Tab-separated table of C-alpha atoms in Angstrom:
chain	number	residue	atom	x	y	z
U	1134	MET	CA	-3.354	-28.222	25.398
U	1135	PHE	CA	-5.655	-25.220	25.151
U	1136	ALA	CA	-9.202	-25.722	26.375
U	1137	GLY	CA	-12.414	-23.869	27.051
U	1138	ASN	CA	-14.835	-25.080	29.715
U	1139	ASP	CA	-18.507	-24.247	29.885
U	1140	LEU	CA	-18.086	-20.980	27.979
U	1141	THR	CA	-20.927	-18.523	27.657
U	1142	CYS	CA	-20.625	-15.576	25.338
U	1143	ILE	CA	-23.090	-12.673	25.434
U	1144	ARG	CA	-22.792	-9.892	22.856
U	1145	GLY	CA	-25.122	-6.985	23.508
U	1146	GLU	CA	-28.388	-8.556	24.642
U	1147	ARG	CA	-27.879	-11.775	22.749
U	1148	VAL	CA	-26.522	-15.079	24.013
U	1149	VAL	CA	-24.200	-16.203	21.234
U	1150	PHE	CA	-23.474	-19.566	22.833
U	1151	ARG	CA	-23.864	-21.149	26.238
U	1152	GLY	CA	-22.103	-24.045	27.919
U	1153	LEU	CA	-19.582	-24.538	25.132
U	1154	ASP	CA	-16.601	-26.844	25.703
U	1155	PHE	CA	-13.652	-27.338	23.418
U	1156	VAL	CA	-10.161	-28.799	23.540
U	1157	ALA	CA	-7.411	-27.867	21.105
U	1158	ALA	CA	-4.542	-30.358	21.152
U	1159	PRO	CA	-1.077	-30.007	19.588
U	1160	GLY	CA	-0.832	-31.300	16.049
U	1161	VAL	CA	-4.582	-31.392	15.407
U	1162	ALA	CA	-6.498	-28.427	14.045
U	1163	LEU	CA	-9.793	-27.607	15.720
U	1164	VAL	CA	-12.134	-26.575	12.914
U	1165	LEU	CA	-15.163	-24.523	13.927
U	1166	GLN	CA	-18.164	-25.085	11.727
U	1167	GLY	CA	-21.675	-23.799	11.945
U	1168	PRO	CA	-24.169	-21.444	10.364
U	1169	ASN	CA	-23.713	-17.653	10.316
U	1170	GLY	CA	-24.208	-16.205	13.759
U	1171	ALA	CA	-23.282	-19.433	15.527
U	1172	GLY	CA	-20.471	-17.604	17.303
U	1173	LYS	CA	-17.383	-18.840	15.455
U	1174	SER	CA	-15.780	-15.389	15.331
U	1175	SER	CA	-16.858	-14.664	18.900
U	1176	LEU	CA	-15.231	-17.880	20.096
U	1177	LEU	CA	-12.001	-16.960	18.306
U	1178	ARG	CA	-12.002	-13.447	19.814
U	1179	LEU	CA	-12.719	-15.007	23.195
U	1180	ALA	CA	-9.774	-17.375	22.740
U	1181	ALA	CA	-7.553	-14.432	21.768
U	1182	GLY	CA	-8.526	-12.584	24.939
U	1183	LEU	CA	-10.177	-9.760	22.985
U	1184	LEU	CA	-13.545	-10.650	24.499
U	1185	THR	CA	-14.237	-11.812	28.001
U	1186	ALA	CA	-16.496	-14.765	28.583
U	1187	ALA	CA	-19.655	-14.124	30.589
U	1188	GLU	CA	-19.133	-17.530	32.174
U	1189	GLY	CA	-16.570	-20.287	31.933
U	1190	ALA	CA	-12.827	-20.262	31.579
U	1191	LEU	CA	-10.116	-20.717	28.997
U	1192	THR	CA	-7.124	-22.695	30.176
U	1193	TRP	CA	-3.625	-23.670	29.067
U	1194	ASN	CA	-2.934	-27.112	30.550
U	1195	GLY	CA	-5.295	-26.293	33.391
U	1196	THR	CA	-4.053	-22.738	34.088
U	1197	ALA	CA	-6.596	-20.004	33.345
U	1198	ILE	CA	-5.424	-17.415	30.780
U	1199	THR	CA	-6.723	-14.662	33.045
U	1200	GLN	CA	-3.839	-15.427	35.414
U	1201	ASP	CA	-1.343	-14.041	32.896
U	1202	PRO	CA	-3.060	-12.396	29.906
U	1203	ASP	CA	0.251	-11.027	28.579
U	1204	ALA	CA	1.803	-14.475	28.380
U	1205	HIS	CA	-1.320	-15.699	26.600
U	1206	SER	CA	-1.271	-12.958	23.960
U	1207	ALA	CA	2.482	-13.531	23.477
U	1208	CYS	CA	1.958	-17.144	22.441
U	1209	LEU	CA	-0.830	-16.652	19.911
U	1210	VAL	CA	-1.334	-15.146	16.483
U	1211	TYR	CA	-4.846	-13.953	15.707
U	1212	VAL	CA	-5.925	-13.560	12.101
U	1213	GLY	CA	-9.327	-11.914	12.083
U	1214	HIS	CA	-11.582	-11.328	9.125
U	1215	LEU	CA	-10.150	-7.815	8.728
U	1216	ASP	CA	-6.732	-7.675	7.145
U	1217	ALA	CA	-5.000	-5.037	9.339
U	1218	VAL	CA	-3.187	-3.680	6.299
U	1219	LYS	CA	-2.305	0.018	5.918
U	1220	PRO	CA	-2.910	1.051	2.297
U	1221	ALA	CA	-0.245	3.785	2.394
U	1222	LEU	CA	2.556	1.380	3.335
U	1223	THR	CA	4.200	-1.270	1.173
U	1224	ALA	CA	3.649	-4.957	1.883
U	1225	ARG	CA	7.132	-5.194	3.388
U	1226	GLU	CA	6.600	-2.130	5.637
U	1227	ASN	CA	3.248	-3.463	6.831
U	1228	LEU	CA	4.654	-6.836	7.787
U	1229	ALA	CA	7.879	-5.413	9.228
U	1230	PHE	CA	5.834	-3.262	11.608
U	1231	TRP	CA	3.992	-6.263	13.050
U	1232	SER	CA	7.230	-8.240	13.183
U	1233	ARG	CA	9.141	-5.580	15.111
U	1234	LEU	CA	6.173	-4.815	17.351
U	1235	GLY	CA	6.323	-8.449	18.464
U	1236	GLY	CA	10.046	-8.104	19.093
U	1237	GLY	CA	11.055	-9.817	15.855
U	1238	PRO	CA	13.456	-8.757	13.104
U	1239	ALA	CA	12.804	-6.028	10.534
U	1240	GLU	CA	13.682	-8.474	7.750
U	1241	VAL	CA	10.457	-10.159	6.654
U	1242	GLY	CA	11.388	-11.412	3.172
U	1243	GLY	CA	11.070	-15.052	4.211
U	1244	ALA	CA	7.554	-14.618	5.580
U	1245	LEU	CA	6.476	-12.757	2.426
U	1246	GLU	CA	7.954	-15.510	0.231
U	1247	SER	CA	6.168	-18.225	2.189
U	1248	LEU	CA	2.826	-16.862	0.936
U	1249	GLY	CA	4.081	-15.999	-2.520
U	1250	LEU	CA	4.245	-12.246	-1.890
U	1251	GLY	CA	7.937	-11.842	-2.746
U	1252	PRO	CA	7.377	-9.992	-6.049
U	1253	LEU	CA	4.850	-7.649	-4.368
U	1254	ALA	CA	7.001	-6.777	-1.356
U	1255	ASP	CA	7.593	-3.160	-2.367
U	1256	VAL	CA	4.143	-2.385	-3.751
U	1257	ARG	CA	1.866	-0.015	-1.830
U	1258	THR	CA	-0.815	-2.260	-0.405
U	1259	ARG	CA	-3.659	-0.059	-1.641
U	1260	LEU	CA	-2.789	-1.457	-5.080
U	1261	LEU	CA	-3.074	-5.077	-3.921
U	1262	SER	CA	-6.114	-7.247	-4.538
U	1263	ALA	CA	-8.273	-8.587	-1.702
U	1264	GLY	CA	-6.597	-11.995	-1.933
U	1265	GLU	CA	-3.122	-10.461	-1.845
U	1266	ARG	CA	-4.001	-8.401	1.218
U	1267	ARG	CA	-5.368	-11.546	2.834
U	1268	ARG	CA	-2.072	-13.325	2.149
U	1269	LEU	CA	-0.187	-10.390	3.666
U	1270	ASN	CA	-2.303	-10.776	6.815
U	1271	LEU	CA	-1.639	-14.537	6.843
U	1272	ALA	CA	2.092	-13.883	6.403
U	1273	ARG	CA	2.115	-12.759	10.055
U	1274	LEU	CA	1.786	-16.456	10.882
U	1275	ALA	CA	5.207	-17.107	9.360
U	1276	LEU	CA	6.920	-14.292	11.321
U	1277	ARG	CA	7.591	-16.001	14.607
U	1278	PRO	CA	6.881	-19.415	16.025
U	1279	ALA	CA	3.717	-18.911	18.074
U	1280	LYS	CA	2.071	-21.834	19.772
U	1281	LEU	CA	-1.549	-21.059	18.982
U	1282	TRP	CA	-3.019	-19.844	15.692
U	1283	LEU	CA	-6.530	-18.399	15.790
U	1284	LEU	CA	-7.843	-18.128	12.249
U	1285	ASP	CA	-11.142	-16.549	11.248
U	1286	GLU	CA	-12.034	-17.669	7.720
U	1287	PRO	CA	-8.367	-17.654	6.666
U	1288	THR	CA	-9.004	-18.690	3.075
U	1289	VAL	CA	-11.578	-16.042	2.131
U	1290	SER	CA	-10.708	-14.487	-1.262
U	1291	LEU	CA	-7.664	-16.748	-1.729
U	1292	ASP	CA	-7.157	-18.586	-5.035
U	1293	ALA	CA	-6.496	-22.338	-5.100
U	1294	ALA	CA	-2.707	-21.949	-5.284
U	1295	SER	CA	-2.673	-19.598	-2.279
U	1296	VAL	CA	-4.916	-21.937	-0.297
U	1297	ALA	CA	-2.347	-24.669	-0.951
U	1298	LEU	CA	0.508	-22.392	0.229
U	1299	PHE	CA	-1.419	-21.566	3.367
U	1300	ALA	CA	-2.344	-25.208	3.997
U	1301	ALA	CA	1.326	-26.186	3.712
U	1302	LEU	CA	2.226	-23.529	6.281
U	1303	ALA	CA	-0.531	-24.781	8.597
U	1304	ARG	CA	0.554	-28.418	8.204
U	1305	ALA	CA	4.143	-27.489	9.091
U	1306	HIS	CA	2.866	-25.643	12.174
U	1307	LEU	CA	0.813	-28.655	13.278
U	1308	GLY	CA	3.717	-30.964	12.512
U	1309	ALA	CA	5.907	-28.937	14.861
U	1310	GLY	CA	3.382	-29.447	17.653
U	1311	GLY	CA	1.473	-26.204	17.160
U	1312	LEU	CA	-2.206	-25.613	17.842
U	1313	ILE	CA	-4.738	-24.238	15.390
U	1314	ILE	CA	-8.309	-23.134	15.975
U	1315	ALA	CA	-9.864	-22.110	12.676
U	1316	ALA	CA	-13.316	-21.129	11.514
U	1317	THR	CA	-13.579	-22.183	7.902
U	1318	HIS	CA	-16.001	-23.542	5.350
U	1319	VAL	CA	-13.240	-24.803	3.065
U	1320	ALA	CA	-11.751	-28.289	3.435
U	1321	LEU	CA	-8.078	-27.591	4.144
U	1322	ASP	CA	-6.821	-31.161	4.169
U	1323	LEU	CA	-5.330	-30.750	7.645
U	1324	PRO	CA	-5.317	-33.285	10.444
U	1325	GLY	CA	-8.279	-31.880	12.300
U	1326	ARG	CA	-11.376	-32.310	14.390
U	1327	VAL	CA	-14.628	-30.474	13.794
U	1328	LEU	CA	-16.430	-28.528	16.483
U	1329	ALA	CA	-20.005	-28.102	15.277
U	1330	MET	CA	-21.610	-24.918	16.561
U	1331	ARG	CA	-25.333	-24.297	16.507
U	1332	SER	CA	-26.964	-20.949	16.102
U	1333	ASN	CA	-28.565	-19.684	19.265
U	1334	ALA	CA	-31.200	-17.012	18.882
U	1335	ARG	CA	-32.385	-16.855	22.488
U	1336	ALA	CA	-32.213	-13.559	24.334
U	1337	ALA	CA	-30.158	-13.190	27.502
I	372	MET	CA	9.840	0.649	25.219
I	373	ASN	CA	10.751	-0.703	21.800
I	374	ALA	CA	7.134	-1.434	20.947
I	375	PHE	CA	6.198	2.093	22.099
I	376	ALA	CA	8.738	3.618	19.700
I	377	ARG	CA	7.514	1.386	16.848
I	378	ILE	CA	3.898	2.503	17.233
I	379	PHE	CA	4.946	6.145	17.544
I	380	ALA	CA	7.103	5.932	14.407
I	381	ARG	CA	4.401	4.101	12.435
I	382	ASP	CA	1.664	6.570	13.311
I	383	ALA	CA	3.871	9.576	12.606
I	384	SER	CA	4.984	8.227	9.240
I	385	LEU	CA	1.432	7.202	8.295
I	386	ALA	CA	0.276	10.759	8.969
I	387	PHE	CA	2.748	12.096	6.410
I	388	ARG	CA	1.978	9.425	3.810
I	389	HIS	CA	-0.680	9.553	1.151
I	390	GLY	CA	-4.003	10.462	2.745
I	391	GLY	CA	-2.531	10.707	6.233
I	392	GLY	CA	-3.823	14.219	6.774
I	393	ALA	CA	-0.904	15.609	8.783
I	394	GLY	CA	-1.076	19.028	7.113
I	395	LEU	CA	-4.850	19.355	7.222
I	396	ALA	CA	-5.197	20.545	10.807
I	397	VAL	CA	-2.624	23.299	10.423
I	398	ALA	CA	-4.119	24.357	7.065
I	399	PHE	CA	-7.542	24.580	8.722
I	400	PHE	CA	-5.984	26.566	11.594
I	401	VAL	CA	-4.344	29.110	9.258
I	402	LEU	CA	-7.462	29.517	7.114
I	403	THR	CA	-9.828	29.933	10.065
I	404	VAL	CA	-7.678	32.553	11.758
I	405	THR	CA	-7.219	34.537	8.534
I	406	LEU	CA	-11.008	34.662	8.154
I	407	PHE	CA	-11.336	36.815	11.272
I	408	PRO	CA	-9.653	39.987	9.946
I	409	LEU	CA	-11.795	39.597	6.830
I	410	GLY	CA	-14.974	39.200	8.866
I	411	ILE	CA	-14.342	41.680	11.678
I	412	GLY	CA	-12.591	44.331	9.615
I	413	PRO	CA	-9.110	45.766	9.776
I	414	GLU	CA	-9.428	47.838	13.000
I	415	THR	CA	-6.217	46.917	14.784
I	416	GLN	CA	-7.524	47.525	18.322
I	417	ILE	CA	-10.389	45.095	17.902
I	418	LEU	CA	-8.152	42.450	16.353
I	419	GLU	CA	-5.599	42.919	19.113
I	420	ARG	CA	-8.329	42.464	21.741
I	421	VAL	CA	-9.637	39.200	20.254
I	422	SER	CA	-6.322	37.753	19.035
I	423	ALA	CA	-5.585	35.414	21.961
I	424	GLY	CA	-9.105	33.967	21.995
I	425	VAL	CA	-9.280	33.562	18.228
I	426	VAL	CA	-5.950	31.731	18.016
I	427	TRP	CA	-6.880	29.371	20.843
I	428	VAL	CA	-10.410	28.632	19.622
I	429	ALA	CA	-9.110	27.934	16.120
I	430	ALA	CA	-6.430	25.643	17.574
I	431	LEU	CA	-9.082	23.677	19.520
I	432	LEU	CA	-11.242	23.258	16.432
I	433	ALA	CA	-8.276	22.272	14.264
I	434	THR	CA	-7.303	19.611	16.803
I	435	LEU	CA	-10.880	18.313	16.902
I	436	LEU	CA	-10.837	17.820	13.140
I	437	SER	CA	-7.802	15.582	13.363
I	438	LEU	CA	-8.996	13.353	16.217
I	439	ASP	CA	-10.806	10.794	14.079
I	440	ARG	CA	-7.385	9.871	12.698
I	441	LEU	CA	-6.270	8.589	16.118
I	442	PHE	CA	-8.092	5.257	16.324
I	443	GLN	CA	-10.748	5.131	13.607
I	444	ALA	CA	-8.613	3.741	10.775
I	445	ASP	CA	-6.978	1.165	13.042
I	446	TYR	CA	-10.398	0.113	14.309
I	447	GLU	CA	-11.870	-0.231	10.833
I	448	ASP	CA	-9.017	-2.236	9.314
I	449	GLY	CA	-8.589	-4.556	12.304
I	450	SER	CA	-5.177	-3.222	13.362
I	451	LEU	CA	-6.586	-2.218	16.739
I	452	ASP	CA	-7.275	-5.882	17.605
I	453	LEU	CA	-3.650	-6.689	16.911
I	454	LEU	CA	-2.401	-3.640	18.819
I	455	ALA	CA	-4.487	-4.786	21.791
I	456	LEU	CA	-2.666	-8.144	21.620
I	457	ALA	CA	0.769	-6.499	21.292
I	458	PRO	CA	3.319	-6.941	24.087
I	459	LEU	CA	2.573	-3.448	25.417
I	460	PRO	CA	-0.216	-2.332	27.755
I	461	LEU	CA	-3.031	-0.757	25.754
I	462	ALA	CA	-2.649	2.492	27.741
I	463	LEU	CA	0.906	2.828	26.437
I	464	VAL	CA	-0.308	2.068	22.908
I	465	VAL	CA	-2.707	4.993	23.381
I	466	LEU	CA	0.087	7.195	24.736
I	467	ALA	CA	2.316	6.363	21.747
I	468	LYS	CA	-0.521	7.246	19.395
I	469	CYS	CA	-1.174	10.505	21.286
I	470	ALA	CA	2.514	11.412	21.038
I	471	ALA	CA	2.467	10.807	17.287
I	472	HIS	CA	-0.764	12.791	17.019
I	473	TRP	CA	0.804	15.698	18.889
I	474	LEU	CA	3.897	15.631	16.683
I	475	THR	CA	1.806	15.749	13.518
I	476	THR	CA	-0.950	18.093	14.750
I	477	GLY	CA	-0.057	19.975	17.942
I	478	LEU	CA	3.504	20.872	16.976
I	479	PRO	CA	2.568	22.365	13.575
I	480	LEU	CA	-0.156	24.415	15.322
I	481	LEU	CA	2.399	25.599	17.868
I	482	ILE	CA	4.740	26.712	15.083
I	483	ALA	CA	2.022	28.492	13.104
I	484	ALA	CA	0.440	30.217	16.124
I	485	PRO	CA	2.931	33.110	16.677
I	486	VAL	CA	2.790	34.051	12.995
I	487	LEU	CA	-1.005	34.096	13.052
I	488	ALA	CA	-0.954	36.063	16.320
I	489	LEU	CA	1.142	38.758	14.623
I	490	LEU	CA	-1.355	38.774	11.767
I	491	LEU	CA	-4.030	39.596	14.356
I	492	ASN	CA	-1.831	42.372	15.773
I	493	MET	CA	-1.244	40.625	19.101
I	494	ASP	CA	0.993	42.620	21.445
I	495	ALA	CA	4.559	41.302	21.055
I	496	GLY	CA	4.696	40.837	24.844
I	497	GLY	CA	2.134	38.061	24.580
I	498	LEU	CA	3.899	35.950	21.974
I	499	GLY	CA	6.218	34.177	24.402
I	500	ALA	CA	3.290	33.281	26.648
I	501	LEU	CA	1.328	32.084	23.606
I	502	VAL	CA	4.098	29.683	22.596
I	503	LEU	CA	4.595	28.407	26.138
I	504	ALA	CA	0.865	28.008	26.716
I	505	MET	CA	0.472	26.106	23.455
I	506	LEU	CA	3.493	23.961	24.257
I	507	LEU	CA	1.733	22.868	27.459
I	508	GLY	CA	-1.806	22.977	26.087
I	509	THR	CA	-1.637	21.135	22.760
I	510	PRO	CA	-0.530	17.792	24.303
I	511	ILE	CA	-3.553	18.054	26.627
I	512	LEU	CA	-5.752	18.497	23.566
I	513	SER	CA	-4.304	15.306	22.049
I	514	ILE	CA	-4.784	13.266	25.238
I	515	PHE	CA	-8.297	14.508	26.099
I	516	GLY	CA	-9.139	14.042	22.435
I	517	ALA	CA	-7.955	10.444	22.608
I	518	ILE	CA	-10.539	9.721	25.328
I	519	GLY	CA	-13.329	11.040	23.116
I	520	ALA	CA	-11.946	9.308	20.033
I	521	ALA	CA	-11.730	6.012	21.922
I	522	LEU	CA	-15.320	6.333	23.189
I	523	THR	CA	-16.710	7.015	19.711
I	524	VAL	CA	-14.483	4.622	17.766
I	525	GLY	CA	-17.288	2.159	17.099
I	526	VAL	CA	-19.778	4.841	16.075
I	527	ARG	CA	-20.286	5.416	12.382
I	528	ARG	CA	-19.835	9.083	11.518
I	529	GLY	CA	-19.100	9.768	15.160
I	530	GLY	CA	-17.504	13.135	14.366
I	531	VAL	CA	-20.298	15.296	15.776
I	532	LEU	CA	-20.642	13.124	18.887
I	533	LEU	CA	-16.876	13.335	19.336
I	534	THR	CA	-17.042	17.138	19.162
I	535	ILE	CA	-19.810	17.279	21.756
I	536	LEU	CA	-17.898	14.951	24.091
I	537	VAL	CA	-14.504	16.565	23.759
I	538	LEU	CA	-15.146	20.318	23.517
I	539	PRO	CA	-16.290	20.668	27.167
I	540	LEU	CA	-13.056	18.951	28.220
I	541	TYR	CA	-11.106	21.547	26.238
I	542	ILE	CA	-12.623	24.537	28.087
I	543	PRO	CA	-9.999	24.684	30.891
I	544	VAL	CA	-7.204	24.669	28.328
I	545	LEU	CA	-8.889	27.517	26.467
I	546	ILE	CA	-9.424	29.603	29.604
I	547	PHE	CA	-5.927	29.240	31.019
I	548	GLY	CA	-4.318	29.471	27.601
I	549	VAL	CA	-5.971	32.810	26.892
I	550	CYS	CA	-5.396	34.084	30.460
I	551	ALA	CA	-1.673	33.326	30.178
I	552	ILE	CA	-1.379	35.511	27.083
I	553	GLU	CA	-3.468	38.333	28.528
I	554	GLY	CA	-1.556	38.139	31.802
I	555	ALA	CA	1.724	38.533	29.950
I	556	ILE	CA	0.422	41.481	27.932
I	557	SER	CA	-1.097	43.299	30.915
I	558	GLY	CA	2.050	42.802	32.983
I	559	LEU	CA	0.344	40.659	35.640
I	560	GLY	CA	2.392	37.692	34.516
I	561	ALA	CA	1.598	34.458	32.753
I	562	ARG	CA	3.200	32.203	35.314
I	563	PRO	CA	0.178	31.096	37.395
I	564	HIS	CA	-1.817	30.252	34.277
I	565	LEU	CA	1.089	28.330	32.768
I	566	LEU	CA	1.465	26.420	36.029
I	567	VAL	CA	-2.202	25.430	35.911
I	568	LEU	CA	-1.745	24.282	32.312
I	569	GLY	CA	1.284	22.267	33.411
I	570	ALA	CA	-0.760	20.663	36.175
I	571	LEU	CA	-3.533	19.853	33.686
I	572	LEU	CA	-0.969	18.254	31.382
I	573	LEU	CA	0.411	16.070	34.174
I	574	GLY	CA	-3.107	15.061	35.171
I	575	ALA	CA	-3.986	14.267	31.564
I	576	LEU	CA	-0.807	12.210	31.128
I	577	ALA	CA	-1.536	10.250	34.274
I	578	LEU	CA	-5.220	9.516	33.644
I	579	GLY	CA	-5.986	10.033	29.960
I	580	PRO	CA	-4.234	7.009	28.421
I	581	TRP	CA	-5.878	4.652	30.920
I	582	ALA	CA	-9.331	6.139	30.346
I	583	ALA	CA	-8.873	5.901	26.579
I	584	ALA	CA	-7.551	2.327	26.830
I	585	ALA	CA	-10.582	1.300	28.908
I	586	SER	CA	-12.923	2.836	26.313
I	587	LEU	CA	-11.111	1.033	23.510
I	588	ARG	CA	-11.443	-2.314	25.311
I	589	LEU	CA	-15.160	-1.619	25.634
I	590	ASN	CA	-15.397	-1.014	21.894
I	591	LEU	CA	-13.351	-4.094	20.959
I	592	ASP	CA	-15.868	-6.200	22.852
């Protein structure tokens, strides 16, 4: 169980949200919904440990992530709204780098196949479309079993067939007792709960 | 250390790929230095007198040009977020990137420098000191440069700001680099200057990656 208690996030001079609580439980996706600027991306970056909360704490079964940040980043995969794809490398080289950086194997054919990228494995990624690059970024989810997936608009620029591939991957992850926190406007047909976020325009 | 080697290998290979810009710094270095004989004129005494300074100043400027490659692309395409979450302290990520930057920028400058020094009629007695001084000095340029590059990574078109931040840090390298060559030529010896450069390199290695990592964290926020 991954939870946030009484979180306050301040970016620059602006309070993005204040007093926010959430609980992400195994097998149920936590879907963040809210207008632009409500802090969905900020909450995901906070959960990844890329941002620090001004107040409040994030906990794994009651233990704060600040006690062991390395263990926390080892058990999550963060998919931001940028694709982290190097145009000069092929799809396979891009994915193999992230796999080996995380201590995984250099062979990433299975992960590429799981998002339908098999035929594009040896194409330079600067020739790929936005949706294909997005799928390459999502393929990192299939590299290693990580407990927590943090997904920022994972289905942007995906076609219907790719959304279905991704949803199948996410369902399998939830079925295996994984956790998902996702900001999305698309109904993914996952077992999930919605966390409604309001926009907060007050100054700090 | 595996993750360190992966990042080093990726950055080095990216620099040699399409649009990586590995050759640009050394091309800039060669062109700038060859402009001096054209501008100053062919009097060998004058060229000999300015050779050490010209080679070093051109090397500093060539390094500056290549610094935006260190973190900017990774910041813009989101890779930096993932590198910050990698199972490696961010300071070591920075050090791996600096090492790759040195291999693709500093080392080519080091190889080109003696040839350019001969072009400027540098006394042959100074060439050994030039190579040694650049061997110690160019890694410092990469590491100090990484601090500036990390501070300006979120700034659009931060190139000029980066130059203003980093050039003052490069002054000690310039002074001791030139003094080492002139010491060798005049017979006073290059050793003390090379020792100072060595000390600067150790200091940079010890502090630079942590300073750059802290600046990157600030910019990821």
